Coordinates of C-alpha atoms in Angstrom, one line a residue:
M1 CA -56.8 55.2 -81.3
K2 CA -56.8 55.3 -77.7
Q3 CA -57.3 51.8 -75.4
A4 CA -60.1 53.3 -73.8
N5 CA -62.1 53.9 -77.1
I6 CA -62.0 50.6 -78.3
R7 CA -64.6 48.0 -77.9
N8 CA -64.2 44.6 -79.1
F9 CA -67.5 42.6 -79.6
S10 CA -69.2 39.3 -81.0
I11 CA -73.1 38.7 -81.8
I12 CA -74.8 35.7 -80.9
A13 CA -77.9 34.2 -81.8
H14 CA -79.8 31.1 -82.8
I15 CA -79.7 30.5 -86.6
D16 CA -82.0 32.9 -88.3
H17 CA -82.8 35.2 -85.5
G18 CA -81.2 38.6 -87.6
K19 CA -77.5 38.3 -86.6
S20 CA -76.2 39.2 -90.4
T21 CA -79.1 41.4 -90.6
L22 CA -78.1 43.8 -87.7
A23 CA -74.1 43.4 -88.4
D24 CA -75.1 45.2 -92.1
R25 CA -76.9 47.5 -89.9
I26 CA -73.8 48.4 -87.6
M27 CA -71.5 48.9 -90.5
E28 CA -74.4 51.3 -92.6
Q29 CA -75.3 53.0 -89.6
T30 CA -70.8 53.6 -88.7
H31 CA -70.7 54.2 -92.2
T32 CA -67.9 51.6 -92.7
V33 CA -69.5 50.4 -96.0
S34 CA -70.7 53.1 -98.9
E35 CA -74.4 53.0 -99.9
R36 CA -73.2 51.7 -103.1
D37 CA -71.4 48.6 -101.6
T38 CA -74.1 47.6 -99.3
K39 CA -76.1 44.7 -100.2
A40 CA -77.6 41.9 -97.6
Q41 CA -75.7 39.5 -96.0
L42 CA -72.5 41.3 -97.1
L43 CA -70.2 39.4 -94.7
D44 CA -71.7 36.4 -95.5
D45 CA -69.9 36.3 -98.8
M46 CA -69.7 32.8 -99.8
E47 CA -72.1 31.7 -102.1
V48 CA -72.9 28.9 -100.1
E49 CA -73.4 30.9 -96.9
Q50 CA -76.0 33.2 -99.7
A51 CA -78.1 30.3 -100.5
H52 CA -78.9 28.8 -97.5
G53 CA -79.1 32.4 -95.7
I54 CA -76.5 31.2 -92.8
T55 CA -73.0 32.1 -91.5
V56 CA -70.6 29.1 -91.9
K57 CA -67.5 31.4 -91.0
S58 CA -66.6 34.2 -88.3
R59 CA -65.2 37.4 -90.2
T60 CA -63.8 40.1 -88.0
V61 CA -64.8 44.2 -89.0
R62 CA -63.2 47.5 -87.9
N63 CA -66.1 50.1 -87.5
H64 CA -65.5 53.6 -86.5
Y65 CA -68.4 55.3 -84.4
E66 CA -69.4 58.8 -83.5
A67 CA -70.9 58.4 -80.3
D68 CA -73.2 60.7 -78.5
D69 CA -70.6 61.9 -76.3
G70 CA -68.9 63.5 -79.1
Q71 CA -65.8 60.9 -79.0
T72 CA -65.0 58.4 -81.6
Y73 CA -65.0 54.7 -80.7
E74 CA -63.4 51.5 -82.2
Y75 CA -65.4 48.8 -83.1
N76 CA -64.4 45.6 -83.1
F77 CA -67.0 43.6 -84.4
I78 CA -66.2 39.7 -84.9
D79 CA -69.5 38.0 -86.8
T80 CA -70.1 34.3 -85.8
P81 CA -72.3 31.2 -86.9
G82 CA -75.8 30.1 -85.8
H83 CA -76.0 27.0 -86.4
V84 CA -75.3 24.2 -84.2
D85 CA -72.7 22.7 -86.2
F86 CA -70.3 25.6 -86.5
S87 CA -70.3 26.2 -82.7
Y88 CA -66.7 26.0 -82.9
E89 CA -66.5 29.1 -85.1
V90 CA -68.5 30.9 -82.1
S91 CA -66.1 30.0 -79.8
K92 CA -63.1 31.3 -81.7
S93 CA -64.3 34.3 -82.2
L94 CA -65.9 35.0 -78.2
A95 CA -61.9 34.3 -77.2
A96 CA -61.1 37.2 -79.1
S97 CA -63.8 39.9 -77.7
D98 CA -64.7 41.8 -74.2
G99 CA -68.8 41.4 -74.8
A100 CA -71.2 40.2 -76.7
I101 CA -75.0 41.2 -78.1
L102 CA -77.2 38.3 -77.2
L103 CA -79.7 38.5 -80.2
V104 CA -83.2 37.1 -79.9
D105 CA -86.3 36.9 -82.3
A106 CA -89.4 37.7 -80.7
T107 CA -91.1 35.7 -82.8
Q108 CA -89.4 32.9 -82.0
G109 CA -88.0 33.3 -78.7
V110 CA -85.3 31.6 -76.9
Q111 CA -84.0 28.8 -78.8
A112 CA -80.9 26.2 -78.4
Q113 CA -78.4 27.6 -79.8
T114 CA -79.0 30.9 -78.0
V115 CA -78.7 29.0 -74.4
A116 CA -75.8 27.2 -76.0
N117 CA -74.0 30.5 -77.3
L118 CA -74.6 32.3 -74.3
R119 CA -73.1 29.6 -71.7
L120 CA -70.0 30.1 -74.4
A121 CA -69.7 33.6 -73.8
K122 CA -70.1 33.2 -69.8
Q123 CA -67.4 30.9 -69.8
N124 CA -65.3 33.6 -71.6
H125 CA -66.3 35.9 -68.7
L126 CA -68.1 38.1 -71.4
V127 CA -70.4 41.0 -70.8
I128 CA -73.9 40.2 -72.3
I129 CA -76.2 43.0 -73.8
P130 CA -79.7 41.1 -74.5
V131 CA -81.5 41.8 -77.2
I132 CA -85.0 41.5 -78.9
N133 CA -84.8 41.7 -82.5
K134 CA -87.7 41.9 -85.2
V135 CA -90.3 43.7 -82.5
D136 CA -92.1 45.1 -86.1
S137 CA -93.3 42.2 -86.9
D138 CA -96.8 41.2 -87.0
A139 CA -95.9 37.6 -84.9
A140 CA -93.9 39.2 -82.6
D141 CA -94.4 38.5 -78.8
V142 CA -92.0 40.7 -77.0
P143 CA -93.1 40.3 -73.5
R144 CA -93.0 36.3 -73.5
T145 CA -89.5 36.9 -75.4
E146 CA -88.2 39.1 -72.9
A147 CA -89.6 36.9 -70.0
Q148 CA -87.5 34.1 -71.3
I149 CA -84.4 35.8 -71.6
Q150 CA -84.5 37.2 -68.1
K151 CA -85.0 33.3 -67.0
L152 CA -81.7 32.9 -68.9
D153 CA -79.6 34.6 -66.1
S154 CA -80.0 36.3 -62.8
S155 CA -78.4 39.6 -64.1
F156 CA -81.1 39.9 -66.8
E157 CA -84.0 40.3 -64.3
N158 CA -83.9 43.7 -63.9
L159 CA -82.3 44.8 -67.1
D160 CA -84.8 47.1 -69.6
M161 CA -84.0 45.4 -72.7
L162 CA -83.1 47.0 -76.2
K163 CA -85.8 46.2 -78.5
I164 CA -84.9 46.5 -82.5
S165 CA -86.0 46.1 -85.8
A166 CA -82.8 45.3 -87.9
K167 CA -84.1 45.0 -91.2
T168 CA -85.6 48.7 -90.5
G169 CA -82.4 49.9 -88.6
M170 CA -85.1 50.9 -85.7
G171 CA -83.2 50.7 -82.3
V172 CA -79.6 50.1 -83.9
H173 CA -78.5 53.3 -82.8
E174 CA -79.2 52.4 -78.9
V175 CA -77.5 49.1 -79.2
L176 CA -74.2 51.2 -80.7
E177 CA -74.5 53.5 -78.1
A178 CA -75.3 50.0 -75.3
V179 CA -72.1 48.9 -76.7
R180 CA -70.2 52.3 -75.7
T181 CA -71.4 52.4 -72.1
T182 CA -71.7 48.6 -71.7
I183 CA -68.5 47.0 -73.0
P184 CA -65.7 47.2 -71.2
A185 CA -62.6 49.1 -73.0
P186 CA -60.1 45.7 -73.3
T187 CA -56.9 46.1 -70.8
G188 CA -54.0 45.8 -72.1
D189 CA -50.2 47.2 -71.8
K190 CA -48.8 48.6 -75.2
H191 CA -45.5 48.8 -73.8
A192 CA -45.5 44.9 -71.9
P193 CA -44.1 42.1 -74.0
L194 CA -46.5 41.3 -77.1
K195 CA -48.7 38.4 -76.6
A196 CA -51.3 38.3 -79.3
L197 CA -54.3 35.6 -79.8
V198 CA -54.3 33.6 -83.0
F199 CA -58.4 33.2 -83.3
D200 CA -58.5 32.0 -87.1
Y201 CA -56.0 32.3 -90.5
M202 CA -56.8 32.4 -94.0
Y203 CA -54.8 31.1 -97.0
D204 CA -53.4 33.2 -99.9
A205 CA -51.9 32.1 -102.8
F206 CA -49.6 34.5 -103.0
K207 CA -49.4 36.3 -99.4
G208 CA -49.4 32.8 -97.6
I209 CA -50.8 32.3 -93.9
I210 CA -52.7 35.5 -93.3
A211 CA -53.0 35.3 -89.3
Y212 CA -56.5 36.8 -87.7
V213 CA -55.0 38.5 -84.0
R214 CA -56.2 40.0 -80.9
L215 CA -53.5 42.0 -79.4
I216 CA -53.6 40.9 -75.6
D217 CA -50.1 43.3 -74.5
G218 CA -47.7 45.0 -76.6
S219 CA -47.8 46.4 -80.1
I220 CA -46.7 44.7 -83.9
K221 CA -45.2 46.6 -86.5
A222 CA -44.4 45.7 -90.4
D223 CA -41.4 43.5 -90.3
D224 CA -40.9 42.6 -87.2
D225 CA -40.1 39.2 -86.3
L226 CA -42.2 37.3 -84.6
L227 CA -42.9 34.1 -82.9
L228 CA -45.6 31.7 -83.0
M229 CA -45.3 30.1 -79.3
A230 CA -46.7 26.3 -79.9
K231 CA -44.5 25.1 -82.7
Q232 CA -41.8 27.7 -81.8
T233 CA -42.2 29.1 -85.6
K234 CA -40.7 32.1 -86.3
V235 CA -42.1 34.3 -89.2
S236 CA -42.1 38.1 -90.3
A237 CA -44.8 40.3 -90.2
N238 CA -44.7 40.7 -93.6
S239 CA -47.6 43.5 -93.8
L240 CA -50.6 43.7 -91.3
G241 CA -53.6 46.2 -91.1
Y242 CA -57.3 45.2 -90.0
F243 CA -60.7 44.8 -92.3
A244 CA -62.8 47.3 -93.0
P245 CA -64.5 44.6 -94.2
N246 CA -62.1 44.4 -97.1
M247 CA -58.3 44.1 -95.6
T248 CA -57.0 47.8 -94.9
P249 CA -53.1 48.2 -94.3
I250 CA -51.4 50.1 -91.6
D251 CA -48.4 50.4 -89.9
E252 CA -48.8 49.0 -86.3
L253 CA -51.4 47.3 -84.3
N254 CA -51.7 48.0 -80.5
A255 CA -52.6 46.1 -77.6
G256 CA -57.0 46.1 -77.4
D257 CA -56.5 45.8 -81.6
V258 CA -58.4 43.3 -83.8
G259 CA -56.4 42.8 -87.2
Y260 CA -54.2 40.4 -89.5
V261 CA -50.6 39.7 -89.8
V262 CA -49.3 38.9 -93.2
T263 CA -46.8 35.4 -92.1
G264 CA -45.9 34.4 -95.4
L265 CA -46.1 30.9 -94.1
K266 CA -47.1 28.5 -96.7
D267 CA -47.5 25.2 -94.2
P268 CA -50.7 25.3 -92.3
Q269 CA -49.5 23.1 -89.9
L270 CA -47.2 25.8 -89.0
V271 CA -49.9 27.7 -87.2
R272 CA -52.9 26.6 -84.7
V273 CA -55.8 28.3 -84.3
G274 CA -55.4 29.2 -80.6
D275 CA -51.9 30.2 -80.5
T276 CA -50.1 32.3 -79.2
M277 CA -48.0 35.4 -81.0
T278 CA -45.1 36.7 -79.4
S279 CA -41.8 39.0 -80.4
V280 CA -38.8 37.3 -80.9
T281 CA -36.9 40.0 -78.9
N282 CA -39.2 40.5 -76.5
T283 CA -40.7 37.1 -75.6
T284 CA -43.8 36.9 -73.3
K285 CA -43.2 34.2 -70.2
Q286 CA -46.9 33.0 -70.5
P287 CA -48.5 31.7 -73.6
L288 CA -52.6 32.4 -73.4
A289 CA -54.7 29.6 -72.7
G290 CA -55.9 29.3 -76.0
Y291 CA -58.6 26.7 -76.1
E292 CA -59.0 23.1 -77.7
P293 CA -59.0 22.5 -81.6
A294 CA -61.9 21.4 -83.3
K295 CA -63.0 17.7 -83.2
S296 CA -64.2 16.2 -86.0
M297 CA -68.0 14.2 -85.5
V298 CA -68.9 12.8 -88.7
F299 CA -66.4 11.3 -91.5
A300 CA -67.4 10.7 -94.7
G301 CA -64.9 9.5 -97.9
F302 CA -64.6 11.8 -101.1
Y303 CA -63.7 10.2 -104.1
P304 CA -63.3 12.4 -107.8
K305 CA -66.3 11.5 -110.3
D306 CA -64.7 11.6 -113.0
N307 CA -61.4 10.4 -112.4
N308 CA -60.2 14.2 -111.7
Y309 CA -58.2 12.9 -108.6
N310 CA -55.2 16.0 -108.9
E311 CA -58.3 18.6 -109.3
L312 CA -59.8 17.6 -106.2
K313 CA -56.7 17.0 -104.4
L314 CA -56.0 20.4 -105.2
A315 CA -59.5 21.4 -103.9
I316 CA -59.7 19.7 -100.8
E317 CA -56.1 21.1 -100.0
K318 CA -57.5 24.8 -100.6
L319 CA -60.7 24.6 -98.6
S320 CA -59.1 23.2 -95.4
L321 CA -56.4 26.5 -95.9
N322 CA -59.5 28.3 -94.8
D323 CA -61.5 26.4 -92.8
S324 CA -59.5 25.0 -89.7
S325 CA -62.2 22.5 -88.9
F326 CA -62.8 20.9 -92.0
H327 CA -59.7 17.9 -91.9
Y328 CA -58.6 15.4 -94.5
T329 CA -56.2 12.2 -95.2
L330 CA -55.8 10.0 -97.9
E331 CA -57.4 7.0 -98.4
N332 CA -58.1 4.2 -101.0
S333 CA -61.0 2.1 -102.1
E334 CA -60.6 -1.1 -104.1
A335 CA -63.9 0.0 -106.1
L336 CA -63.5 3.6 -106.7
G337 CA -59.7 4.3 -106.3
A338 CA -57.8 7.3 -104.5
G339 CA -59.9 9.3 -102.4
F340 CA -60.0 11.0 -98.8
R341 CA -61.1 10.9 -95.6
C342 CA -62.6 14.0 -94.3
G343 CA -63.7 14.8 -91.1
F344 CA -66.7 17.1 -90.3
L345 CA -68.3 19.3 -87.5
G346 CA -71.4 17.8 -88.7
M347 CA -73.9 16.7 -91.6
L348 CA -74.7 20.6 -92.5
H349 CA -70.7 21.1 -92.3
L350 CA -70.6 18.1 -95.1
Q351 CA -73.3 19.5 -97.2
I352 CA -71.2 23.1 -97.7
I353 CA -68.2 21.5 -98.4
R354 CA -69.5 19.1 -101.0
E355 CA -71.8 22.3 -102.0
R356 CA -68.1 25.0 -101.9
L357 CA -66.5 22.0 -104.2
Q358 CA -69.1 22.0 -107.0
D359 CA -69.4 26.1 -106.8
E360 CA -65.9 27.2 -106.1
Y361 CA -64.1 24.5 -107.9
G362 CA -66.5 22.8 -110.5
L363 CA -66.0 19.7 -109.0
E364 CA -68.6 16.8 -108.1
V365 CA -67.6 14.1 -105.8
L366 CA -68.9 10.6 -105.0
T367 CA -69.4 11.1 -101.2
T368 CA -69.8 7.8 -98.7
A369 CA -71.5 6.9 -96.1
P370 CA -71.1 9.1 -93.0
N371 CA -70.2 7.9 -89.6
V372 CA -68.2 8.4 -86.2
T373 CA -65.0 7.1 -84.3
Y374 CA -65.6 3.8 -82.8
H375 CA -62.9 2.4 -80.5
V376 CA -62.8 -1.7 -81.5
Y377 CA -61.5 -3.9 -78.5
L378 CA -59.7 -7.0 -80.2
N379 CA -58.9 -10.3 -78.5
G380 CA -56.4 -10.4 -76.4
K381 CA -55.4 -6.8 -76.8
T382 CA -56.2 -4.1 -74.2
E383 CA -55.4 -0.7 -76.1
P384 CA -58.8 0.0 -78.5
M385 CA -58.1 0.0 -82.2
I386 CA -59.8 3.8 -83.3
V387 CA -62.0 3.1 -86.3
N388 CA -63.2 6.1 -88.0
N389 CA -63.9 4.4 -91.6
P390 CA -66.0 1.2 -92.1
I391 CA -63.2 0.0 -94.5
N392 CA -61.2 -0.9 -91.8
F393 CA -63.4 -2.4 -89.4
P394 CA -62.0 -5.8 -88.4
E395 CA -63.3 -8.9 -88.8
F396 CA -66.0 -9.9 -86.6
S397 CA -64.1 -13.2 -85.1
K398 CA -61.4 -11.1 -84.2
I399 CA -63.8 -8.6 -82.3
S400 CA -63.6 -8.8 -78.6
Y401 CA -66.2 -5.5 -78.1
V402 CA -67.2 -2.5 -79.5
E403 CA -67.7 1.1 -77.8
E404 CA -69.2 4.2 -79.6
P405 CA -69.7 7.7 -78.9
F406 CA -72.1 9.3 -77.2
V407 CA -73.2 12.8 -77.2
K408 CA -75.4 14.9 -74.3
A409 CA -78.6 16.2 -76.4
E410 CA -80.5 19.1 -75.1
I411 CA -83.8 19.6 -77.2
T412 CA -85.5 22.8 -76.4
T413 CA -89.6 22.2 -77.5
P414 CA -92.8 23.7 -77.6
N415 CA -94.9 22.2 -74.7
D416 CA -97.7 20.8 -77.1
L417 CA -95.0 19.2 -79.7
L418 CA -93.2 17.2 -76.4
S419 CA -95.4 14.3 -77.2
E420 CA -94.0 14.0 -81.1
V421 CA -90.3 14.9 -80.1
M422 CA -89.9 12.3 -77.1
K423 CA -91.4 9.8 -79.4
L424 CA -88.6 10.5 -82.0
A425 CA -86.2 10.8 -79.3
E426 CA -87.2 7.2 -78.0
K427 CA -86.9 5.9 -81.7
H428 CA -83.0 7.0 -81.4
K429 CA -81.8 5.0 -78.9
S430 CA -81.7 7.5 -76.4
T431 CA -82.1 7.6 -72.5
L432 CA -83.8 10.4 -70.6
L433 CA -81.6 12.2 -68.3
D434 CA -83.5 15.8 -67.1
M435 CA -86.3 17.3 -68.2
D436 CA -87.0 20.9 -67.1
N437 CA -89.5 24.3 -68.1
Q438 CA -87.7 27.1 -69.3
A439 CA -90.6 29.9 -69.5
D440 CA -93.2 28.4 -71.7
L441 CA -90.5 25.9 -73.3
I442 CA -89.8 21.9 -72.5
V443 CA -86.1 21.3 -72.3
L444 CA -85.3 17.7 -72.6
T445 CA -82.0 16.3 -71.8
Y446 CA -80.7 12.6 -73.2
K447 CA -78.2 10.5 -73.6
M448 CA -77.7 9.7 -77.2
P449 CA -75.7 7.8 -79.5
T450 CA -73.3 10.1 -81.8
S451 CA -74.3 8.4 -84.7
E452 CA -77.9 8.7 -84.4
V453 CA -77.6 12.4 -84.0
A454 CA -75.1 12.9 -86.7
Y455 CA -77.1 12.0 -89.4
E456 CA -81.0 13.1 -90.3
F457 CA -81.9 13.6 -86.6
F458 CA -81.9 17.3 -86.6
N459 CA -83.8 17.3 -90.0
Q460 CA -86.4 15.0 -88.5
L461 CA -86.7 16.9 -85.3
K462 CA -87.4 20.1 -87.6
S463 CA -89.8 17.8 -89.7
V464 CA -92.2 16.1 -86.6
S465 CA -91.8 20.0 -84.7
H466 CA -92.6 22.1 -87.8
G467 CA -89.3 23.8 -87.2
Y468 CA -89.8 24.8 -83.4
A469 CA -87.9 22.3 -81.5
T470 CA -84.0 22.9 -81.3
L471 CA -81.3 20.8 -80.6
D472 CA -77.7 21.5 -79.1
T473 CA -75.3 18.5 -78.3
T474 CA -71.7 18.0 -76.4
A475 CA -69.6 15.0 -76.2
L476 CA -70.0 12.8 -73.7
D477 CA -68.0 9.9 -73.4
Y478 CA -67.8 5.9 -75.2
E479 CA -69.8 3.2 -74.2
V480 CA -70.1 -0.6 -74.7
A481 CA -72.5 -1.4 -78.0
D482 CA -73.6 -4.8 -79.8
L483 CA -72.4 -3.1 -83.6
V484 CA -72.1 -5.4 -86.8
K485 CA -70.5 -4.0 -90.0
V486 CA -72.3 -4.1 -93.2
E487 CA -70.8 -5.1 -96.5
V488 CA -72.3 -4.4 -99.8
D489 CA -71.6 -6.9 -102.8
I490 CA -72.4 -5.8 -106.4
N491 CA -72.6 -8.8 -108.9
Y492 CA -70.5 -11.0 -106.1
A493 CA -67.6 -8.1 -105.5
T494 CA -67.5 -6.6 -102.5
V495 CA -67.8 -2.5 -102.9
D496 CA -65.8 -1.4 -99.8
A497 CA -66.9 2.3 -100.4
L498 CA -70.4 1.6 -99.1
S499 CA -69.6 -0.1 -96.0
F500 CA -71.3 1.1 -92.9
V501 CA -71.4 0.2 -88.9
V502 CA -74.9 0.1 -87.3
H503 CA -76.3 -1.5 -84.2
R504 CA -77.2 -5.2 -84.7
Q505 CA -80.9 -4.8 -84.3
D506 CA -81.1 -2.8 -86.9
A507 CA -79.2 -4.6 -89.4
D508 CA -82.2 -6.8 -91.0
K509 CA -84.4 -4.0 -91.4
L510 CA -81.5 -1.3 -92.7
T511 CA -80.2 -3.9 -95.3
Q512 CA -83.5 -4.9 -96.6
E513 CA -84.1 -1.4 -97.3
L514 CA -80.7 -0.9 -98.9
V515 CA -81.2 -3.9 -101.3
K516 CA -84.0 -2.6 -102.7
K517 CA -82.9 1.0 -102.9
L518 CA -79.6 -0.4 -105.4
K519 CA -81.9 -2.5 -107.4
V520 CA -83.0 0.8 -109.1
A521 CA -80.1 2.9 -108.4
V522 CA -77.3 0.5 -110.0
P523 CA -76.5 0.6 -113.7
R524 CA -78.5 -2.2 -115.5
R525 CA -76.0 -4.5 -117.5
L526 CA -76.6 -7.5 -120.3
Y527 CA -77.2 -10.0 -117.9
P528 CA -79.0 -10.4 -114.4
T529 CA -76.8 -8.4 -111.7
P530 CA -76.7 -9.6 -107.9
V531 CA -77.0 -7.3 -105.2
Q532 CA -76.2 -8.7 -101.9
A533 CA -75.9 -7.1 -98.3
V534 CA -73.3 -9.2 -96.2
V535 CA -73.1 -9.2 -92.2
E536 CA -70.7 -11.4 -90.4
G537 CA -70.0 -13.2 -93.5
K538 CA -73.9 -14.2 -94.0
A539 CA -76.1 -12.3 -96.8
V540 CA -78.9 -10.9 -95.2
A541 CA -80.5 -9.5 -97.4
R542 CA -80.5 -9.7 -101.7
V543 CA -82.1 -8.7 -105.0
D544 CA -81.4 -9.3 -108.7
I545 CA -81.0 -6.4 -110.8
P546 CA -82.7 -7.7 -113.7
P547 CA -80.5 -7.2 -117.6
L548 CA -81.1 -4.3 -119.9
R549 CA -82.8 -7.0 -122.2
K550 CA -83.9 -10.9 -121.9
G551 CA -81.5 -12.8 -123.8
A552 CA -83.4 -16.2 -122.9
T553 CA -86.6 -18.0 -122.4
S554 CA -87.4 -18.6 -119.2
G555 CA -87.6 -22.3 -119.6
G556 CA -88.6 -25.2 -122.2
K557 CA -86.3 -26.3 -124.9
K558 CA -86.9 -23.7 -127.7
G559 CA -84.4 -21.0 -126.0
A560 CA -82.2 -23.7 -124.2
A561 CA -79.1 -22.8 -126.0
K562 CA -79.4 -19.0 -125.1
K563 CA -79.9 -19.9 -121.7
Q564 CA -76.9 -22.1 -121.5
A565 CA -74.9 -19.3 -122.8
L566 CA -76.3 -17.0 -120.2
L567 CA -75.3 -19.5 -117.2
H568 CA -71.8 -19.7 -118.9
R569 CA -71.6 -15.5 -119.1
Q570 CA -73.1 -15.5 -115.5
G571 CA -70.3 -18.0 -114.5
V572 CA -67.7 -16.2 -115.9
N573 CA -68.4 -13.2 -114.5
K574 CA -68.7 -14.2 -111.0
R575 CA -65.0 -15.9 -111.6
K576 CA -63.9 -12.6 -112.2
S577 CA -65.5 -10.4 -109.9
A578 CA -62.2 -10.0 -107.7
K579 CA -61.5 -7.3 -110.6
N580 CA -65.1 -5.7 -110.7
T581 CA -64.3 -2.1 -112.1
S582 CA -67.5 -1.3 -112.8
D583 CA -68.6 2.9 -112.5
L584 CA -71.0 3.7 -110.2
P585 CA -73.5 7.4 -110.2
Q586 CA -73.9 8.9 -106.8
E587 CA -77.0 7.5 -106.8
V588 CA -75.6 4.6 -105.4
F589 CA -74.3 6.0 -103.1
N590 CA -77.4 8.1 -101.9
A591 CA -79.2 4.8 -101.3
V592 CA -76.9 4.8 -98.4
L593 CA -77.2 8.1 -97.3
E594 CA -80.5 8.4 -97.1
L595 CA -81.2 5.2 -95.1
D596 CA -82.1 6.3 -91.3
L597 CA -79.0 5.1 -89.7

């Protein structure tokens, strides 16, 4: 294919604006997929993507388009997620693109992730084609949506915007023509030293690591000796090809192409997303700038539910191989044994990983309370202790002060819901930085603790706004905060996996709420079981879980022997509490997960 006839582009949109449906129509109208193989959400092939109706992982597809000018064009389309948790996947896709289709739902208008993804595209200096979707819907308000898009960027003001229905295919041909006429062809030199961006990868048990590449300069042929510049790793191109959408082998990839290279590497640590791939014999002098690796925002512990540690270890390893934004380390809990400390981009990412473990590997895991990373300064120390696991939070007597991370949260909401949204934001310890109008929407900018945003804030925002308000966050800095560690004792034994860190002002309320939940969730025994929440060595909340049956009278001489026997058993139990090995169901951990931390 001539380089002048290549177009590399992505579709960016807010969640549920029809991006995956438009991708289906593009593949249909370019005859990339046969009518027999056509199905809804074709690129969203994971069970969790189908179940939630969202895109989780970026996909790339090569389409051959017969244009109105009589020529055939190579359209390398890179799919992107729309949820705020997966903006890292969007940044990877945009780095390999020359242009982007900005898709906006005519029934919902411009929303937070629309703005955030547009900002990412402009940072990558991409040509933007705004497209209004769902114009055939009864609820569509095309003039309002068009006005909102025009206010996003001055270049959109006098633009005749494309209006389509991705569901029916109306207007999709015009979009394909706009890609040809608006998005520039890649500018690379086929004869220059090889310079290719590794924008993603996947792991195959037989083929090893398969790198997704966008060639900037040069070419790759099968069996070429290649070099990954970040760690100076030498590999051989065992085979190469492109996605259509399945893997299709070819003999050569040239400047401007998007495809894959089978490296044969078995160690994923040797490949870094954003790395530069070049030739061993003709090495490029300057690597590509690449981009920052994914940073985990939420941490939680995963423990095997049925003592199947080895199966869980294997499953987590495989998931991390095919999800570069999922990180894990080994950890051990006194109550739950060996497990894993996992890092996620957000709470939805955590939920997706849990569901993938269940759907793909048949594993159920015990999940501890999620938390963020804290900087703990100890007495007499100048360097902070980095804590992303409450189990490792030091004793209060050793702590000088603690810093917690903050984010800048941009909330876009309709004007009539402004009061409810602001009340919710204030409840979550946020500071209003700015308020701006965007068409008939209000954009609120808050400075907010990451811990407040990381858990249920997004769901609560959807609830109070009836689904109309949207959220976009960017990391800011660390600031001093008054935080305490809450430990939970069950039957006088500390269950370290139930520990969590909260603001001191919330400790009393949350601990009282927690012990009430645990009274129902913790399995009952033959004797009363005390449950206590401990803060800085003091029990601040307690309940006693009643026994399975009464074995002693409440008073009087008649049952004195039974009562003495019961007290004796309690005393023995308390002395042996340090070796408490009771099995705890997921409901116990859900009691912490469901707290409004």
